[in-house]
C-alpha cells in the first residue's frame, strides 16, 4: 500500500530548500540568530516594508521617484542588517553603516521631491554623493543576493559610460562626466529608479506578498490536495499533481527552484513510491516547475514587466501567452502519461487519495482568493489594487480554519517570506536599471540592435538563434527577471525591427531566459529536484530538458506563426492550435521513446521531425507531417515488447 504524504509534513524541508535557492533567498537570514538589537530592527523593518507595500497598493503608489527609492533603499537596508547579524565585528559595523547610509537617498528624495523637480538638470554635490551611495548599495545588495554576474555587467556599463570616448566607432561616444552619469541614474526614471524597479515596487511586491501569505498559512496546500484528489487514482497520479500544482504556484512565486522546494518535497517521494525512477520523478517536477513562470495570469510577475516595456494592456498579454503555456504543459502531461506506461507506474491506493467532495466542502473556500484576484484584474482594476483585495480575501478566509489561522507568528513569517521573495527581483531590477540607464544615456541600445541585425545578415532565423543562445547563457547566471530586463532593451528592438510582432519578440526572450533552469550544465531547478529524489543531477537535468523541449521549439513557432498567440483569423488560430497540440504530443513520444512499446532511435528521430513540421504554421506542413508521424508509429510496426 502506498504511504500517504501530507504537504504540511514537508514544510520544514521546503523552507530548507528555499533558503538554498539563489532566486528565492535573500542571501542573509531575515530571522534566525544574531544580536537581539539587530534581530529586532530587522523584524521591524520586514513588517514595515510589508505594510508600506500594502498601504500604497490600496491608496495608490506615491510619485515614481518616491515610491521606487523607498522600495529599493528599504530592501537594501533590511538586507544589510540581516547579513550583518551573522558576520564578524568589523564587517558587521560596515554593513550597519551601509544600511544607515542607504536610507539617506530615500529620505532626501521624499523630503525634497519638489525641489528636485524644479531644479531638474542642475546637480548639486549633495545629490551626487547620495546617488553614489545608492548605486554602490545596489551593487553590494545584488552581489549578496544574486552573485557577481549582473554586478559585473553593471560595472562594465559604468566603465563604458565613463571611458567610452576611447573606443572606436560605432560603439564609441563622446564621454560623460561622473556628475552626468550619477544624476541620470539617480534623479531620473531611466536609471536605478527606472521602469523595472517601478514594476517591482508596485505590481511584483504585492503578488509576492500574496504568494507568501498562501504559503505560510498553509492555504497553498489546498491546491496540492485538490490536484491529488482529481488525479491520484490514475496511473502516474502524483506526477499530474506535480504538474498542476507547479503551474499554479509558479505563476505566483516566479521561481523555478522555489517551486521545486514547495511542491517537490511532496510529489517526488510519492512519484518514486508509485513506480517512477528517481531521476524521472525529479525531472517531471523540474520541468513542471520551470514552466510556472510562463503560465498566466501572473507569469511570475513578468506579465507586469511586459506591460511596462511593450505598452500592451495586461489582459491582452495574458491572452497572447495562454496557448503557448498550455502547449508546454500539454507536452509535460504527455511525458507523464508516456513515462507512466513505460515504467509500469501503478495508481495510488484509493484510501490514500483525498476525497474530492469532502475537500470541496471543507476546504473549497480556500481557493476563492484566486478567482477574486482574476475578477478584479479582468474588471479593470490596477494589478496592485487587485492584489491587495486578494490578500484581504485570503486573510479573511484563513480565519475559518484553525490550521490556517493568521497568528502573529504566521503573519510575521509572511512578511519575512515576502521580503525574501522580493529581494532577488528588486535587486535584479535596480542593477539592471543601471545597465538600462547607461544604454539610454549613451545610445548604445540602438547601436546594438543594428549590430545584431548586421550580424544575422538579415536572416530572422539566425537572429533568433543568436538571441536564444544569449538568453540561455545569461539565464545561467541571472534570475529570469534580470535576463528579461536586459534582453528587452538589447535584443527585442532588433527582433521587432526584423518584422517580429512586439509581443512575440518579448515572449521569445522570456521563454529562452527560463530554459536555463533545466538546461545542463547549470540547471538549478533540476539539481534541486535531484537533491530531493537522491538522483544524479546531470542525468536528471538531461531528462528534464527533454521533457521541457517544447519550451525550446514553441518560441520559434509563435514567431513564425503568431496564430498561437491568438493573432490572425479565427480559422487560422483554430488550425494552428490543434496542429500545435498534436505536434507537442508527438514530440513527447519522441523524447520519451515509448508508444505502446519502446521505440528505436531512428523512429524517434522521424517522429521528432514530424512533430516540428506539425507545429510549423501552414496547413501544407500539417499534411506532410501527419504521415511522417504515423509511419514510424503504425505503418512500420515498432517493437511493442513490454520491458522486463
Coordinates of C-alpha atoms in Angstrom, one line a residue:
X1 CA 0.0 0.0 0.0
X2 CA 1.3 3.5 -0.9
X3 CA 2.1 5.6 2.1
X4 CA 0.3 8.9 2.3
X5 CA 2.4 12.0 2.5
X6 CA 1.0 15.2 3.8
X7 CA 2.1 18.6 2.3
X8 CA 2.1 20.1 5.8
X9 CA 4.7 17.5 7.0
X10 CA 7.1 18.6 4.3
X11 CA 7.0 22.3 5.0
X12 CA 10.2 22.2 7.0
X13 CA 12.1 20.6 4.1
X14 CA 10.6 23.2 1.8
X15 CA 11.9 26.0 3.9
X16 CA 15.3 24.4 4.0
X17 CA 15.4 24.2 0.2
X18 CA 14.0 27.7 -0.2
X19 CA 16.9 29.0 1.9
X20 CA 19.3 27.4 -0.6
X21 CA 17.5 28.9 -3.6
X22 CA 19.6 31.8 -5.1
X23 CA 16.4 33.3 -6.6
X24 CA 14.2 32.9 -3.5
X25 CA 16.6 33.6 -0.6
X26 CA 17.8 36.9 0.5
X27 CA 21.4 36.0 1.0
X28 CA 21.1 36.7 4.7
X29 CA 18.9 35.2 7.4
X30 CA 15.9 37.6 8.0
X31 CA 15.0 35.6 11.1
X32 CA 17.4 33.3 12.8
X33 CA 20.2 34.2 15.3
X34 CA 22.3 37.2 16.0
X35 CA 22.4 40.1 18.4
X36 CA 19.0 40.9 19.8
X37 CA 19.0 44.5 18.8
X38 CA 19.8 43.7 15.1
X39 CA 17.1 40.9 15.1
X40 CA 14.6 43.4 16.5
X41 CA 15.5 46.1 13.9
X42 CA 15.3 43.6 11.0
X43 CA 12.0 42.3 12.2
X44 CA 10.5 45.8 12.5
X45 CA 11.9 46.6 9.0
X46 CA 10.4 43.5 7.5
X47 CA 6.9 44.3 8.9
X48 CA 7.2 48.0 8.0
X49 CA 8.1 47.1 4.4
X50 CA 5.1 44.8 4.0
X51 CA 2.8 47.4 5.5
X52 CA 4.2 50.1 3.1
X53 CA 3.5 47.9 0.1
X54 CA 0.0 47.1 1.3
X55 CA -0.7 50.8 2.0
X56 CA 0.5 52.0 -1.4
X57 CA -1.3 49.1 -3.1
X58 CA -4.6 50.3 -1.6
X59 CA -4.3 54.1 -1.8
X60 CA -2.1 54.1 -4.9
X61 CA 1.7 54.5 -5.1
X62 CA 3.5 57.7 -4.4
X63 CA 5.2 59.7 -7.2
X64 CA 7.5 57.4 -9.2
X65 CA 10.8 58.5 -7.6
X66 CA 9.5 58.4 -4.1
X67 CA 7.8 55.0 -4.4
X68 CA 10.8 53.4 -6.0
X69 CA 13.5 54.9 -3.8
X70 CA 11.7 53.8 -0.6
X71 CA 11.3 50.3 -2.1
X72 CA 15.0 50.0 -3.1
X73 CA 16.5 51.7 -0.1
X74 CA 14.3 49.9 2.4
X75 CA 15.1 46.5 1.0
X76 CA 18.8 47.2 0.8
X77 CA 18.8 48.4 4.5
X78 CA 17.0 45.3 5.6
X79 CA 19.3 43.0 3.7
X80 CA 22.5 44.6 5.0
X81 CA 21.3 44.4 8.6
X82 CA 20.2 40.8 8.1
X83 CA 23.6 39.8 6.7
X84 CA 25.3 41.8 9.5
X85 CA 23.8 39.5 12.1
X86 CA 26.0 36.6 11.2
X87 CA 29.3 38.2 10.5
X88 CA 32.4 39.4 12.4
X89 CA 32.6 42.7 14.2
X90 CA 34.3 44.8 11.5
X91 CA 32.2 43.5 8.7
X92 CA 29.1 43.9 10.8
X93 CA 29.9 47.5 11.5
X94 CA 30.5 48.2 7.8
X95 CA 27.2 46.7 6.9
X96 CA 25.3 48.6 9.6
X97 CA 26.9 51.8 8.3
X98 CA 25.9 51.0 4.8
X99 CA 22.3 50.3 5.9
X100 CA 22.2 53.7 7.5
X101 CA 23.7 55.4 4.5
X102 CA 21.4 53.8 2.0
X103 CA 18.4 55.3 3.8
X104 CA 19.7 58.8 3.1
X105 CA 18.8 58.9 -0.6
X106 CA 15.2 57.8 0.2
X107 CA 14.9 60.5 2.9
X108 CA 16.3 63.1 0.6
X109 CA 14.0 62.4 -2.3
X110 CA 10.9 62.1 -0.1
X111 CA 11.6 65.4 1.7
X112 CA 12.9 67.4 -1.3
X113 CA 10.9 66.0 -4.2
X114 CA 9.5 69.3 -5.3
X115 CA 13.0 70.9 -5.3
X116 CA 14.3 68.1 -7.4
X117 CA 11.6 68.6 -10.0
X118 CA 12.1 72.4 -10.1
X119 CA 15.9 72.1 -10.5
X120 CA 16.0 69.3 -13.0
X121 CA 19.3 69.2 -14.8
X122 CA 21.2 71.1 -12.0
X123 CA 23.1 68.6 -9.9
X124 CA 24.4 69.6 -6.5
X125 CA 27.3 67.9 -4.8
X126 CA 25.0 66.5 -2.1
X127 CA 22.8 64.9 -4.8
X128 CA 25.9 63.4 -6.5
X129 CA 27.1 61.8 -3.3
X130 CA 23.6 60.4 -2.4
X131 CA 23.5 59.0 -5.9
X132 CA 26.8 57.3 -5.5
X133 CA 25.7 55.8 -2.2
X134 CA 22.5 54.4 -3.8
X135 CA 24.4 52.9 -6.8
X136 CA 27.1 51.3 -4.5
X137 CA 24.4 49.9 -2.2
X138 CA 22.5 48.4 -5.2
X139 CA 25.7 46.8 -6.4
X140 CA 26.5 45.3 -3.0
X141 CA 23.0 44.1 -2.5
X142 CA 22.9 42.4 -5.9
X143 CA 26.2 40.7 -5.1
X144 CA 24.8 39.4 -1.8
X145 CA 21.6 38.2 -3.3
X146 CA 22.3 37.1 -6.8
X147 CA 26.1 36.9 -7.2
X148 CA 28.7 38.5 -9.4
X149 CA 27.3 38.1 -13.0
X150 CA 24.8 41.0 -13.0
X151 CA 27.2 43.2 -10.9
X152 CA 30.0 42.7 -13.4
X153 CA 27.7 43.7 -16.3
X154 CA 26.7 46.8 -14.4
X155 CA 30.3 47.7 -13.7
X156 CA 31.2 47.2 -17.3
X157 CA 28.3 49.5 -18.3
X158 CA 29.5 52.2 -15.9
X159 CA 33.1 52.0 -17.2
X160 CA 31.7 52.3 -20.8
X161 CA 29.8 55.4 -19.9
X162 CA 32.9 57.0 -18.3
X163 CA 35.6 55.8 -20.8
X164 CA 33.6 55.1 -24.0
X165 CA 35.3 58.1 -25.7
X166 CA 38.4 56.0 -26.0
X167 CA 36.5 53.3 -28.0
X168 CA 36.3 53.3 -31.8
X169 CA 33.1 53.7 -33.7
X170 CA 30.4 52.5 -33.9
X171 CA 30.3 51.8 -30.1
X172 CA 32.3 54.8 -29.0
X173 CA 30.8 58.0 -27.7
X174 CA 31.9 61.5 -26.7
X175 CA 32.2 60.6 -23.0
X176 CA 30.2 61.6 -19.9
X177 CA 31.3 63.1 -16.5
X178 CA 30.7 61.4 -13.2
X179 CA 28.1 64.0 -12.3
X180 CA 26.2 63.4 -15.5
X181 CA 26.2 59.6 -15.1
X182 CA 25.2 59.7 -11.4
X183 CA 22.4 62.3 -12.0
X184 CA 21.0 60.3 -14.9
X185 CA 21.0 57.1 -12.8
X186 CA 19.7 58.6 -9.6
X187 CA 17.5 61.6 -10.3
X188 CA 15.6 60.3 -13.3
X189 CA 13.3 57.4 -14.0
X190 CA 15.6 56.0 -16.6
X191 CA 18.3 54.6 -14.3
X192 CA 18.3 52.8 -10.9
X193 CA 14.8 54.0 -10.2
X194 CA 13.5 53.2 -13.7
X195 CA 10.7 51.2 -15.2
X196 CA 11.9 47.8 -13.9
X197 CA 12.0 49.0 -10.2
X198 CA 8.7 50.7 -10.8
X199 CA 7.2 47.3 -11.7
X200 CA 8.9 45.7 -8.6
X201 CA 7.7 48.4 -6.3
X202 CA 4.1 48.3 -7.3
X203 CA 3.0 45.1 -9.1
X204 CA 5.5 42.4 -8.2
X205 CA 5.9 43.2 -4.5
X206 CA 2.2 42.8 -3.8
X207 CA 1.9 39.5 -5.6
X208 CA 5.0 38.1 -3.8
X209 CA 3.3 39.1 -0.6
X210 CA 0.1 37.3 -1.7
X211 CA 2.0 34.1 -2.5
X212 CA 3.8 34.3 0.8
X213 CA 0.5 34.5 2.7
X214 CA -0.9 31.5 0.9
X215 CA 2.3 29.5 1.7
X216 CA 2.7 30.4 5.4
X217 CA -0.9 30.0 6.3
X218 CA -1.0 26.6 4.6
X219 CA -3.7 27.7 2.2
X220 CA -1.4 26.8 -0.7
X221 CA -1.5 23.1 0.4
X222 CA -5.2 23.1 -0.7
X223 CA -4.1 23.4 -4.3
X224 CA -2.0 20.3 -4.0
X225 CA -4.7 18.4 -2.2
X226 CA -7.3 19.2 -4.9
X227 CA -4.9 18.2 -7.7
X228 CA -4.2 15.0 -5.8
X229 CA -7.8 14.2 -5.3
X230 CA -8.5 14.6 -9.0
X231 CA -5.6 12.6 -10.4
X232 CA -4.4 10.4 -7.6
X233 CA -6.4 7.3 -8.6
X234 CA -4.8 7.4 -12.1
X235 CA -1.6 5.7 -13.0
X236 CA 1.1 8.4 -12.5
X237 CA -1.3 10.5 -10.4
X238 CA 1.4 12.1 -8.3
X239 CA 3.1 13.3 -11.4
X240 CA -0.1 15.0 -12.6
X241 CA -0.3 16.7 -9.2
X242 CA 3.3 17.9 -9.7
X243 CA 2.4 19.5 -13.0
X244 CA -0.9 21.1 -11.8
X245 CA 0.5 22.5 -8.5
X246 CA 3.7 23.7 -10.1
X247 CA 1.7 25.6 -12.8
X248 CA -0.4 27.3 -10.0
X249 CA 2.4 28.0 -7.6
X250 CA 5.0 29.0 -10.3
X251 CA 2.7 31.6 -11.7
X252 CA 2.6 33.3 -8.3
X253 CA 6.1 32.9 -6.9
X254 CA 8.1 33.3 -10.0
X255 CA 10.9 31.0 -9.1
X256 CA 11.5 27.5 -10.5
X257 CA 13.7 26.4 -7.6
X258 CA 11.3 27.7 -5.0
X259 CA 8.6 25.8 -6.9
X260 CA 10.5 22.6 -6.7
X261 CA 11.0 23.1 -2.9
X262 CA 7.4 23.9 -2.3
X263 CA 5.7 21.1 -4.2
X264 CA 8.6 18.6 -5.0
X265 CA 9.1 17.6 -1.4
X266 CA 5.6 16.1 -1.5
X267 CA 5.3 14.9 -5.1
X268 CA 8.7 13.5 -5.8
X269 CA 8.7 10.9 -3.0
X270 CA 5.2 9.9 -3.9
X271 CA 6.1 9.5 -7.6
X272 CA 9.0 7.2 -6.6
X273 CA 6.8 5.1 -4.4
X274 CA 4.3 4.6 -7.2
X275 CA 6.9 3.3 -9.7
X276 CA 8.7 6.2 -11.3
X277 CA 12.5 6.1 -11.4
X278 CA 14.0 8.7 -9.1
X279 CA 15.6 10.7 -11.9
X280 CA 12.3 10.6 -13.9
X281 CA 10.3 11.8 -10.9
X282 CA 12.8 14.7 -10.3
X283 CA 12.8 15.6 -14.0
X284 CA 9.0 15.8 -14.1
X285 CA 9.0 18.1 -11.1
X286 CA 11.8 20.3 -12.5
X287 CA 10.2 20.5 -16.0
X288 CA 6.8 21.4 -14.5
X289 CA 8.3 23.9 -12.0
X290 CA 10.3 25.7 -14.7
X291 CA 7.1 26.3 -16.6
X292 CA 5.1 28.0 -13.9
X293 CA 6.5 31.4 -14.8
X294 CA 5.0 31.2 -18.3
X295 CA 1.5 30.4 -17.1
X296 CA -1.0 33.3 -16.9
X297 CA -2.5 35.1 -15.1
X298 CA 0.6 36.3 -13.2
X299 CA 3.5 34.6 -15.0
X300 CA 5.8 35.2 -12.1
X301 CA 5.1 38.9 -12.3
X302 CA 6.7 39.0 -15.8
X303 CA 3.3 40.0 -17.3
X304 CA 3.5 43.3 -15.5
X305 CA 7.1 44.0 -16.7
X306 CA 5.9 43.3 -20.2
X307 CA 3.1 45.9 -19.8
X308 CA 5.8 48.4 -18.8
X309 CA 8.0 47.6 -21.8
X310 CA 5.5 47.0 -24.6
X311 CA 2.6 49.2 -23.6
X312 CA 0.3 46.3 -24.4
X313 CA -2.6 46.0 -21.9
X314 CA -2.3 43.4 -19.2
X315 CA -5.4 41.4 -20.3
X316 CA -4.1 41.2 -23.9
X317 CA -0.7 40.0 -22.7
X318 CA -2.1 37.1 -20.7
X319 CA -4.4 36.2 -23.6
X320 CA -1.4 36.1 -26.0
X321 CA 0.6 34.0 -23.5
X322 CA -2.1 31.4 -22.7
X323 CA -1.9 29.0 -25.6
X324 CA 1.9 28.7 -25.6
X325 CA 1.8 28.0 -21.9
X326 CA -0.9 25.3 -22.4
X327 CA 1.2 23.8 -25.1
X328 CA 4.2 23.5 -22.8
X329 CA 2.2 21.9 -20.0
X330 CA 0.4 19.7 -22.5
X331 CA 3.9 18.4 -23.5
X332 CA 4.8 17.7 -19.9
X333 CA 1.4 16.0 -19.3
X334 CA 2.0 13.8 -22.3
X335 CA 5.5 12.9 -21.0
X336 CA 4.0 12.0 -17.6
X337 CA 1.4 9.7 -19.3
X338 CA 4.1 8.0 -21.5
X339 CA 6.6 7.6 -18.7
X340 CA 3.8 6.0 -16.5
X341 CA 3.2 3.4 -19.3
X342 CA 6.9 2.9 -19.9
X343 CA 7.8 2.3 -16.2
X344 CA 4.6 0.4 -15.3
X345 CA 3.6 3.0 -12.8
X346 CA 0.7 2.0 -10.6
X347 CA -2.1 4.1 -9.1
X348 CA -2.1 5.3 -5.6
X349 CA -4.2 3.3 -3.2
X350 CA -7.7 4.7 -3.0
X351 CA -7.7 5.1 0.7
X352 CA -4.6 7.4 0.5
X353 CA -6.3 9.7 -2.0
X354 CA -8.2 12.7 -0.6
X355 CA -11.9 12.7 -1.4
X356 CA -12.7 15.5 -3.8
X357 CA -16.2 16.1 -2.5
X358 CA -15.0 16.2 1.1
X359 CA -12.2 18.6 0.2
X360 CA -14.7 20.8 -1.7
X361 CA -17.0 21.0 1.3
X362 CA -14.3 21.5 3.9
X363 CA -11.6 23.4 2.1
X364 CA -13.1 24.7 -1.2
X365 CA -13.5 28.2 0.1
X366 CA -9.7 28.5 0.4
X367 CA -9.5 28.5 -3.4
X368 CA -11.5 31.7 -3.6
X369 CA -8.6 34.2 -3.5
X370 CA -7.5 33.2 -7.0
X371 CA -10.9 33.8 -8.7
X372 CA -11.3 37.0 -6.7
X373 CA -7.9 38.2 -8.0
X374 CA -8.9 37.3 -11.5
X375 CA -12.2 39.1 -11.2
X376 CA -10.6 42.4 -10.2
X377 CA -7.9 42.1 -12.8
X378 CA -10.4 41.5 -15.6
X379 CA -12.7 44.2 -14.3
X380 CA -10.1 46.8 -15.0
X381 CA -8.6 47.3 -11.6
X382 CA -4.9 48.0 -11.4
X383 CA -2.9 44.9 -10.7
X384 CA -1.6 46.2 -7.3
X385 CA -5.2 47.0 -6.2
X386 CA -6.4 43.6 -7.3
X387 CA -3.5 42.0 -5.4
X388 CA -4.5 44.0 -2.3
X389 CA -8.1 42.7 -2.4
X390 CA -6.8 39.1 -3.0
X391 CA -4.7 39.4 0.1
X392 CA -7.6 40.7 2.2
X393 CA -9.8 37.9 0.9
X394 CA -7.1 35.3 1.8
X395 CA -6.7 36.8 5.3
X396 CA -10.5 36.7 5.9
X397 CA -10.8 33.2 4.6
X398 CA -7.9 31.9 6.7
X399 CA -10.0 32.7 9.8
X400 CA -12.4 29.9 9.0
X401 CA -10.0 27.1 9.8
X402 CA -7.7 26.7 12.9
X403 CA -4.9 25.2 10.8
X404 CA -4.7 28.4 8.7
X405 CA -5.4 30.9 11.4
X406 CA -3.3 34.1 10.8
X407 CA -1.5 34.1 14.1
X408 CA 1.0 36.9 14.8
X409 CA 3.9 34.5 14.1
X410 CA 2.4 33.4 10.8
X411 CA 1.8 37.0 9.8
X412 CA 5.4 37.8 10.6
X413 CA 6.6 34.7 8.7
X414 CA 4.5 36.0 5.8
X415 CA 6.3 39.4 5.9
X416 CA 9.7 37.7 6.1
X417 CA 8.9 35.3 3.3
X418 CA 7.7 38.2 1.2
X419 CA 10.9 40.2 1.7
X420 CA 13.0 37.0 0.9
X421 CA 11.0 36.6 -2.2
X422 CA 11.1 40.2 -3.5
X423 CA 14.8 40.8 -2.7
X424 CA 16.1 38.9 -5.8
X425 CA 13.6 40.6 -8.1
X426 CA 14.1 44.1 -6.7
X427 CA 17.9 43.9 -6.7
X428 CA 17.9 42.5 -10.2
X429 CA 15.6 45.3 -11.4
X430 CA 17.7 48.0 -9.7
X431 CA 21.0 46.6 -11.0
X432 CA 19.6 46.1 -14.5
X433 CA 18.4 49.7 -14.2
X434 CA 22.0 50.8 -14.1
X435 CA 22.7 49.0 -17.3
X436 CA 19.5 50.2 -19.0
X437 CA 20.2 53.8 -17.8
X438 CA 23.7 53.7 -19.4
X439 CA 22.2 52.3 -22.6
X440 CA 19.8 55.2 -22.8
X441 CA 22.4 57.8 -21.8
X442 CA 24.9 56.7 -24.5
X443 CA 22.5 55.5 -27.1
X444 CA 24.2 52.1 -27.2
X445 CA 20.9 50.2 -27.2
X446 CA 20.0 51.4 -30.7
X447 CA 23.5 50.7 -31.9
X448 CA 23.4 47.1 -30.5
X449 CA 20.1 46.4 -32.3
X450 CA 21.7 47.5 -35.5
X451 CA 24.8 45.3 -34.8
X452 CA 22.5 42.2 -34.2
X453 CA 20.7 42.8 -37.5
X454 CA 24.0 43.1 -39.3
X455 CA 25.5 40.0 -37.6
X456 CA 22.5 38.0 -38.6
X457 CA 22.9 39.0 -42.2
X458 CA 19.3 40.0 -42.3
X459 CA 18.2 36.4 -41.6
X460 CA 15.5 36.2 -39.0
X461 CA 16.3 32.6 -38.1
X462 CA 20.0 33.5 -37.4
X463 CA 18.9 36.5 -35.3
X464 CA 16.5 34.2 -33.3
X465 CA 19.3 31.6 -32.8
X466 CA 21.7 34.3 -31.6
X467 CA 19.0 35.7 -29.3
X468 CA 18.2 32.2 -27.9
X469 CA 21.9 31.4 -27.2
X470 CA 22.4 34.8 -25.5
X471 CA 19.2 34.3 -23.4
X472 CA 20.3 30.8 -22.2
X473 CA 23.8 31.9 -21.3
X474 CA 22.6 34.9 -19.4
X475 CA 19.9 32.8 -17.7
X476 CA 22.6 30.5 -16.2
X477 CA 23.9 33.4 -14.1
X478 CA 20.9 35.7 -13.7
X479 CA 17.4 35.4 -12.3
X480 CA 14.7 35.3 -15.0
X481 CA 13.7 38.9 -14.3
X482 CA 17.2 40.2 -14.9
X483 CA 17.6 38.3 -18.1
X484 CA 14.3 39.6 -19.5
X485 CA 15.1 43.2 -18.5
X486 CA 18.4 43.2 -20.3
X487 CA 17.2 41.4 -23.4
X488 CA 14.0 43.6 -23.6
X489 CA 16.3 46.6 -24.1
X490 CA 19.2 45.0 -26.0
X491 CA 17.6 42.4 -28.3
X492 CA 13.8 42.8 -28.5
X493 CA 14.1 46.0 -30.6
X494 CA 16.3 44.2 -33.2
X495 CA 13.7 41.4 -33.5
X496 CA 10.8 43.9 -33.9
X497 CA 12.9 45.7 -36.5
X498 CA 13.1 42.5 -38.5
X499 CA 9.3 42.2 -38.5
X500 CA 8.6 40.1 -35.4
X501 CA 5.4 41.1 -33.7
X502 CA 6.1 43.0 -30.5
X503 CA 4.5 40.5 -28.1
X504 CA 6.2 37.6 -29.9
X505 CA 9.6 39.2 -29.5
X506 CA 9.2 39.7 -25.8
X507 CA 7.7 36.3 -25.2
X508 CA 10.6 34.8 -27.2
X509 CA 13.3 36.3 -25.0
X510 CA 11.3 35.5 -21.8
X511 CA 10.9 31.8 -22.8
X512 CA 14.6 31.3 -23.5
X513 CA 15.6 33.1 -20.3
X514 CA 13.7 30.4 -18.5
X515 CA 15.1 27.4 -20.4
X516 CA 18.4 27.6 -18.3
X517 CA 16.5 26.3 -15.2
X518 CA 16.6 22.8 -16.9
X519 CA 19.4 23.2 -19.3
X520 CA 22.7 21.4 -18.5
X521 CA 25.2 22.1 -17.1
X522 CA 23.7 24.9 -14.9
X523 CA 20.1 23.5 -14.3
X524 CA 19.2 24.8 -10.9
X525 CA 15.6 23.5 -10.8
X526 CA 16.7 20.1 -12.0
X527 CA 19.5 20.0 -9.4
X528 CA 17.1 21.0 -6.6
X529 CA 14.7 18.2 -7.6
X530 CA 17.6 15.7 -7.9
X531 CA 18.6 16.5 -4.3
X532 CA 15.1 15.5 -3.1
X533 CA 15.0 12.4 -5.3
X534 CA 18.6 11.5 -4.5
X535 CA 19.3 11.0 -8.2
X536 CA 22.2 12.0 -10.3
X537 CA 22.0 15.8 -11.1
X538 CA 23.3 15.7 -14.6
X539 CA 21.2 12.8 -15.7
X540 CA 18.2 14.4 -14.1
X541 CA 18.8 17.7 -15.9
X542 CA 19.1 16.0 -19.3
X543 CA 15.8 14.2 -18.8
X544 CA 14.1 17.4 -17.6
X545 CA 15.4 19.2 -20.6
X546 CA 13.9 16.5 -22.9
X547 CA 10.6 16.8 -21.1
X548 CA 10.7 20.6 -21.5
X549 CA 11.9 20.6 -25.1
X550 CA 8.6 22.2 -26.1
X551 CA 9.9 25.4 -24.4
X552 CA 12.8 25.4 -26.9
X553 CA 10.6 24.9 -30.0
X554 CA 7.4 26.7 -29.2
X555 CA 9.0 30.2 -29.2
X556 CA 10.2 29.7 -32.8
X557 CA 6.7 28.5 -33.7
X558 CA 4.9 31.6 -32.4
X559 CA 7.5 33.9 -34.0
X560 CA 6.9 32.4 -37.5
X561 CA 3.2 31.6 -36.8
X562 CA 1.7 34.1 -34.4
X563 CA -1.6 32.4 -34.7
X564 CA -1.0 30.5 -31.4
X565 CA -0.6 34.0 -29.8
X566 CA -4.2 34.5 -31.0
X567 CA -3.1 36.8 -33.8
X568 CA -5.0 36.1 -37.0
X569 CA -8.4 35.0 -38.3
X570 CA -10.4 32.5 -36.1
X571 CA -9.9 29.7 -38.7
X572 CA -6.1 30.2 -38.8
X573 CA -6.0 30.3 -35.0
X574 CA -8.1 27.2 -34.6
X575 CA -5.9 25.2 -37.1
X576 CA -2.7 26.4 -35.5
X577 CA -3.8 25.5 -32.0
X578 CA -5.0 22.0 -33.0
X579 CA -1.9 21.1 -35.0
X580 CA 0.4 22.5 -32.3
X581 CA -1.1 20.3 -29.6
X582 CA -0.8 17.3 -31.9
X583 CA 2.8 18.3 -32.5
X584 CA 3.8 18.6 -28.9
X585 CA 2.2 15.2 -28.1
X586 CA 4.3 13.7 -30.9
X587 CA 7.3 15.5 -29.6
X588 CA 6.7 13.9 -26.2
X589 CA 6.5 10.5 -27.8
X590 CA 9.9 11.1 -29.5
X591 CA 11.6 12.4 -26.3
X592 CA 10.2 9.6 -24.2
X593 CA 10.9 6.8 -26.6
X594 CA 7.7 5.0 -25.9
X595 CA 4.5 4.3 -27.9
X596 CA 2.7 1.1 -26.9
X597 CA 6.3 -0.2 -26.5
X598 CA 9.9 1.0 -26.8
X599 CA 10.8 3.0 -30.0
X600 CA 14.2 2.6 -31.6
X601 CA 16.3 5.7 -32.0
X602 CA 15.6 6.1 -35.8
X603 CA 11.9 6.0 -35.2
X604 CA 12.2 8.7 -32.5
X605 CA 14.1 10.9 -34.8
X606 CA 11.5 10.6 -37.6
X607 CA 8.6 11.3 -35.1
X608 CA 10.5 14.3 -33.8
X609 CA 10.9 15.7 -37.3
X610 CA 7.2 15.2 -37.9
X611 CA 6.3 16.9 -34.7
X612 CA 8.3 20.0 -35.6
X613 CA 6.6 20.0 -39.0
X614 CA 3.2 19.7 -37.4
X615 CA 3.8 22.7 -35.2
X616 CA 5.0 24.9 -38.1
X617 CA 2.4 27.3 -39.4
X618 CA 0.6 26.3 -42.6
X619 CA -1.9 23.6 -43.5
X620 CA 0.5 22.1 -46.1
X621 CA 3.2 21.4 -43.4
X622 CA 0.4 19.6 -41.4
X623 CA -0.5 17.4 -44.3
X624 CA 3.2 16.4 -44.7
X625 CA 3.7 15.9 -41.0
X626 CA 0.8 13.5 -40.5
X627 CA 2.3 10.6 -42.5
X628 CA 5.8 11.4 -41.2
X629 CA 4.5 10.9 -37.6
X630 CA 2.2 8.0 -38.2
X631 CA 4.6 5.9 -40.3
X632 CA 7.1 5.0 -37.6
X633 CA 4.2 4.5 -35.0
X634 CA 1.9 2.3 -37.0
X635 CA 2.8 1.5 -40.6
X636 CA 6.3 0.3 -39.9
X637 CA 5.3 -1.6 -36.8
X638 CA 7.5 -0.5 -33.9
X639 CA 8.8 -3.1 -31.4
X640 CA 5.8 -3.5 -28.9
X641 CA 7.5 -5.8 -26.5
X642 CA 7.0 -4.7 -22.9
X643 CA 10.1 -4.1 -20.8
X644 CA 11.0 -6.5 -18.1

